[in-house]
Amino acid sequence: MFTEVQSKPMDLCHDIVQRVCPFYHRWASVYGKTVLSWYGSRPRLILSDPIIIKEALLKTGEWFEKMDPNPLSKQFYGEGILFSKGKKWTI
């Protein structure tokens, strides 16, 4: 899917999900805004509803533990709120 979207020119707009995450774009159109996927033997819950994302960020630790990022994700997103845990996350 990445090869397919990268072979087409990019429109100048803010709607980049189809280009950046083509697999999620396809899954969301089939299954909705909340998708359960598997990364090897580990389940991943993909959220795109702002209300659910807010609740997940506020209640992390009560509902689930954040996953460790792969090196490319950590390099792209940095060490901000998405991947921080414990005391570092609460500061």
JSON list of C-alpha atoms in Angstrom, two decimals:
[
{"chain": "A", "resi": 1, "resn": "MET", "atom": "CA", "xyz": [0.00, 0.00, 0.00]},
{"chain": "A", "resi": 2, "resn": "PHE", "atom": "CA", "xyz": [2.87, 2.40, 0.74]},
{"chain": "A", "resi": 3, "resn": "THR", "atom": "CA", "xyz": [4.36, 1.86, -2.70]},
{"chain": "A", "resi": 4, "resn": "GLU", "atom": "CA", "xyz": [1.00, 2.51, -4.32]},
{"chain": "A", "resi": 5, "resn": "VAL", "atom": "CA", "xyz": [0.36, 5.83, -2.55]},
{"chain": "A", "resi": 6, "resn": "GLN", "atom": "CA", "xyz": [3.95, 7.00, -2.89]},
{"chain": "A", "resi": 7, "resn": "SER", "atom": "CA", "xyz": [3.78, 6.51, -6.67]},
{"chain": "A", "resi": 8, "resn": "LYS", "atom": "CA", "xyz": [0.99, 9.12, -6.95]},
{"chain": "A", "resi": 9, "resn": "PRO", "atom": "CA", "xyz": [1.49, 12.89, -6.59]},
{"chain": "A", "resi": 10, "resn": "MET", "atom": "CA", "xyz": [0.39, 14.36, -3.26]},
{"chain": "A", "resi": 11, "resn": "ASP", "atom": "CA", "xyz": [-2.43, 16.91, -3.12]},
{"chain": "A", "resi": 12, "resn": "LEU", "atom": "CA", "xyz": [-1.67, 20.11, -1.24]},
{"chain": "A", "resi": 13, "resn": "CYS", "atom": "CA", "xyz": [-4.07, 19.71, 1.68]},
{"chain": "A", "resi": 14, "resn": "HIS", "atom": "CA", "xyz": [-4.11, 18.65, 5.32]},
{"chain": "A", "resi": 15, "resn": "ASP", "atom": "CA", "xyz": [-5.81, 15.33, 4.63]},
{"chain": "A", "resi": 16, "resn": "ILE", "atom": "CA", "xyz": [-2.65, 13.20, 4.66]},
{"chain": "A", "resi": 17, "resn": "VAL", "atom": "CA", "xyz": [-3.83, 10.04, 6.45]},
{"chain": "A", "resi": 18, "resn": "GLN", "atom": "CA", "xyz": [-4.24, 8.15, 3.19]},
{"chain": "A", "resi": 19, "resn": "ARG", "atom": "CA", "xyz": [-0.62, 8.89, 2.26]},
{"chain": "A", "resi": 20, "resn": "VAL", "atom": "CA", "xyz": [1.01, 8.48, 5.68]},
{"chain": "A", "resi": 21, "resn": "CYS", "atom": "CA", "xyz": [-1.03, 5.51, 6.98]},
{"chain": "A", "resi": 22, "resn": "PRO", "atom": "CA", "xyz": [-2.67, 3.87, 3.96]},
{"chain": "A", "resi": 23, "resn": "PHE", "atom": "CA", "xyz": [-3.43, 0.67, 5.89]},
{"chain": "A", "resi": 24, "resn": "TYR", "atom": "CA", "xyz": [-5.31, 2.61, 8.58]},
{"chain": "A", "resi": 25, "resn": "HIS", "atom": "CA", "xyz": [-7.16, 4.68, 5.99]},
{"chain": "A", "resi": 26, "resn": "ARG", "atom": "CA", "xyz": [-8.45, 1.46, 4.41]},
{"chain": "A", "resi": 27, "resn": "TRP", "atom": "CA", "xyz": [-9.27, -0.18, 7.75]},
{"chain": "A", "resi": 28, "resn": "ALA", "atom": "CA", "xyz": [-11.15, 2.92, 8.99]},
{"chain": "A", "resi": 29, "resn": "SER", "atom": "CA", "xyz": [-13.31, 2.97, 5.89]},
{"chain": "A", "resi": 30, "resn": "VAL", "atom": "CA", "xyz": [-14.21, -0.69, 6.45]},
{"chain": "A", "resi": 31, "resn": "TYR", "atom": "CA", "xyz": [-14.32, -1.02, 10.29]},
{"chain": "A", "resi": 32, "resn": "GLY", "atom": "CA", "xyz": [-14.83, 2.54, 11.63]},
{"chain": "A", "resi": 33, "resn": "LYS", "atom": "CA", "xyz": [-12.77, 4.95, 13.75]},
{"chain": "A", "resi": 34, "resn": "THR", "atom": "CA", "xyz": [-11.67, 2.40, 16.36]},
{"chain": "A", "resi": 35, "resn": "VAL", "atom": "CA", "xyz": [-9.70, -0.54, 14.98]},
{"chain": "A", "resi": 36, "resn": "LEU", "atom": "CA", "xyz": [-8.04, -3.49, 16.71]},
{"chain": "A", "resi": 37, "resn": "SER", "atom": "CA", "xyz": [-4.97, -4.75, 14.87]},
{"chain": "A", "resi": 38, "resn": "TRP", "atom": "CA", "xyz": [-2.15, -7.13, 15.69]},
{"chain": "A", "resi": 39, "resn": "TYR", "atom": "CA", "xyz": [1.58, -6.37, 15.69]},
{"chain": "A", "resi": 40, "resn": "GLY", "atom": "CA", "xyz": [2.95, -9.88, 15.80]},
{"chain": "A", "resi": 41, "resn": "SER", "atom": "CA", "xyz": [1.39, -11.45, 18.89]},
{"chain": "A", "resi": 42, "resn": "ARG", "atom": "CA", "xyz": [0.53, -8.10, 20.52]},
{"chain": "A", "resi": 43, "resn": "PRO", "atom": "CA", "xyz": [-2.85, -6.41, 20.01]},
{"chain": "A", "resi": 44, "resn": "ARG", "atom": "CA", "xyz": [-3.00, -2.70, 19.18]},
{"chain": "A", "resi": 45, "resn": "LEU", "atom": "CA", "xyz": [-6.02, -0.48, 19.53]},
{"chain": "A", "resi": 46, "resn": "ILE", "atom": "CA", "xyz": [-6.00, 2.31, 16.94]},
{"chain": "A", "resi": 47, "resn": "LEU", "atom": "CA", "xyz": [-8.13, 5.27, 17.98]},
{"chain": "A", "resi": 48, "resn": "SER", "atom": "CA", "xyz": [-9.19, 8.28, 15.92]},
{"chain": "A", "resi": 49, "resn": "ASP", "atom": "CA", "xyz": [-12.20, 9.58, 17.83]},
{"chain": "A", "resi": 50, "resn": "PRO", "atom": "CA", "xyz": [-10.99, 12.69, 19.73]},
{"chain": "A", "resi": 51, "resn": "ILE", "atom": "CA", "xyz": [-13.22, 12.00, 22.75]},
{"chain": "A", "resi": 52, "resn": "ILE", "atom": "CA", "xyz": [-11.89, 8.44, 23.16]},
{"chain": "A", "resi": 53, "resn": "ILE", "atom": "CA", "xyz": [-8.30, 9.62, 22.61]},
{"chain": "A", "resi": 54, "resn": "LYS", "atom": "CA", "xyz": [-8.72, 12.23, 25.36]},
{"chain": "A", "resi": 55, "resn": "GLU", "atom": "CA", "xyz": [-10.06, 9.62, 27.77]},
{"chain": "A", "resi": 56, "resn": "ALA", "atom": "CA", "xyz": [-7.26, 7.20, 26.90]},
{"chain": "A", "resi": 57, "resn": "LEU", "atom": "CA", "xyz": [-4.58, 9.85, 27.46]},
{"chain": "A", "resi": 58, "resn": "LEU", "atom": "CA", "xyz": [-6.12, 10.98, 30.75]},
{"chain": "A", "resi": 59, "resn": "LYS", "atom": "CA", "xyz": [-6.69, 7.46, 32.12]},
{"chain": "A", "resi": 60, "resn": "THR", "atom": "CA", "xyz": [-3.59, 5.67, 30.81]},
{"chain": "A", "resi": 61, "resn": "GLY", "atom": "CA", "xyz": [-2.40, 3.28, 33.47]},
{"chain": "A", "resi": 62, "resn": "GLU", "atom": "CA", "xyz": [-5.93, 2.58, 34.64]},
{"chain": "A", "resi": 63, "resn": "TRP", "atom": "CA", "xyz": [-7.13, 1.04, 31.36]},
{"chain": "A", "resi": 64, "resn": "PHE", "atom": "CA", "xyz": [-3.99, -0.08, 29.58]},
{"chain": "A", "resi": 65, "resn": "GLU", "atom": "CA", "xyz": [-0.24, 0.34, 29.45]},
{"chain": "A", "resi": 66, "resn": "LYS", "atom": "CA", "xyz": [1.29, 2.32, 26.62]},
{"chain": "A", "resi": 67, "resn": "MET", "atom": "CA", "xyz": [3.30, 0.29, 24.16]},
{"chain": "A", "resi": 68, "resn": "ASP", "atom": "CA", "xyz": [6.99, 0.81, 23.65]},
{"chain": "A", "resi": 69, "resn": "PRO", "atom": "CA", "xyz": [7.52, 2.60, 20.34]},
{"chain": "A", "resi": 70, "resn": "ASN", "atom": "CA", "xyz": [9.53, 1.10, 17.56]},
{"chain": "A", "resi": 71, "resn": "PRO", "atom": "CA", "xyz": [12.72, 3.10, 16.86]},
{"chain": "A", "resi": 72, "resn": "LEU", "atom": "CA", "xyz": [11.30, 4.79, 13.75]},
{"chain": "A", "resi": 73, "resn": "SER", "atom": "CA", "xyz": [8.18, 5.98, 15.57]},
{"chain": "A", "resi": 74, "resn": "LYS", "atom": "CA", "xyz": [10.25, 7.29, 18.47]},
{"chain": "A", "resi": 75, "resn": "GLN", "atom": "CA", "xyz": [12.53, 9.11, 16.05]},
{"chain": "A", "resi": 76, "resn": "PHE", "atom": "CA", "xyz": [9.53, 10.66, 14.27]},
{"chain": "A", "resi": 77, "resn": "TYR", "atom": "CA", "xyz": [7.40, 11.59, 17.31]},
{"chain": "A", "resi": 78, "resn": "GLY", "atom": "CA", "xyz": [10.15, 12.18, 19.87]},
{"chain": "A", "resi": 79, "resn": "GLU", "atom": "CA", "xyz": [9.70, 11.55, 23.57]},
{"chain": "A", "resi": 80, "resn": "GLY", "atom": "CA", "xyz": [6.51, 13.56, 24.08]},
{"chain": "A", "resi": 81, "resn": "ILE", "atom": "CA", "xyz": [3.15, 12.64, 25.56]},
{"chain": "A", "resi": 82, "resn": "LEU", "atom": "CA", "xyz": [2.48, 9.82, 23.09]},
{"chain": "A", "resi": 83, "resn": "PHE", "atom": "CA", "xyz": [5.26, 7.57, 24.39]},
{"chain": "A", "resi": 84, "resn": "SER", "atom": "CA", "xyz": [6.01, 8.89, 27.89]},
{"chain": "A", "resi": 85, "resn": "LYS", "atom": "CA", "xyz": [5.14, 6.67, 30.84]},
{"chain": "A", "resi": 86, "resn": "GLY", "atom": "CA", "xyz": [4.85, 6.97, 34.60]},
{"chain": "A", "resi": 87, "resn": "LYS", "atom": "CA", "xyz": [6.24, 10.06, 36.30]},
{"chain": "A", "resi": 88, "resn": "LYS", "atom": "CA", "xyz": [7.62, 11.51, 33.06]},
{"chain": "A", "resi": 89, "resn": "TRP", "atom": "CA", "xyz": [4.11, 11.36, 31.53]},
{"chain": "A", "resi": 90, "resn": "THR", "atom": "CA", "xyz": [2.49, 13.15, 34.48]},
{"chain": "A", "resi": 91, "resn": "ILE", "atom": "CA", "xyz": [4.95, 16.07, 34.61]}
]
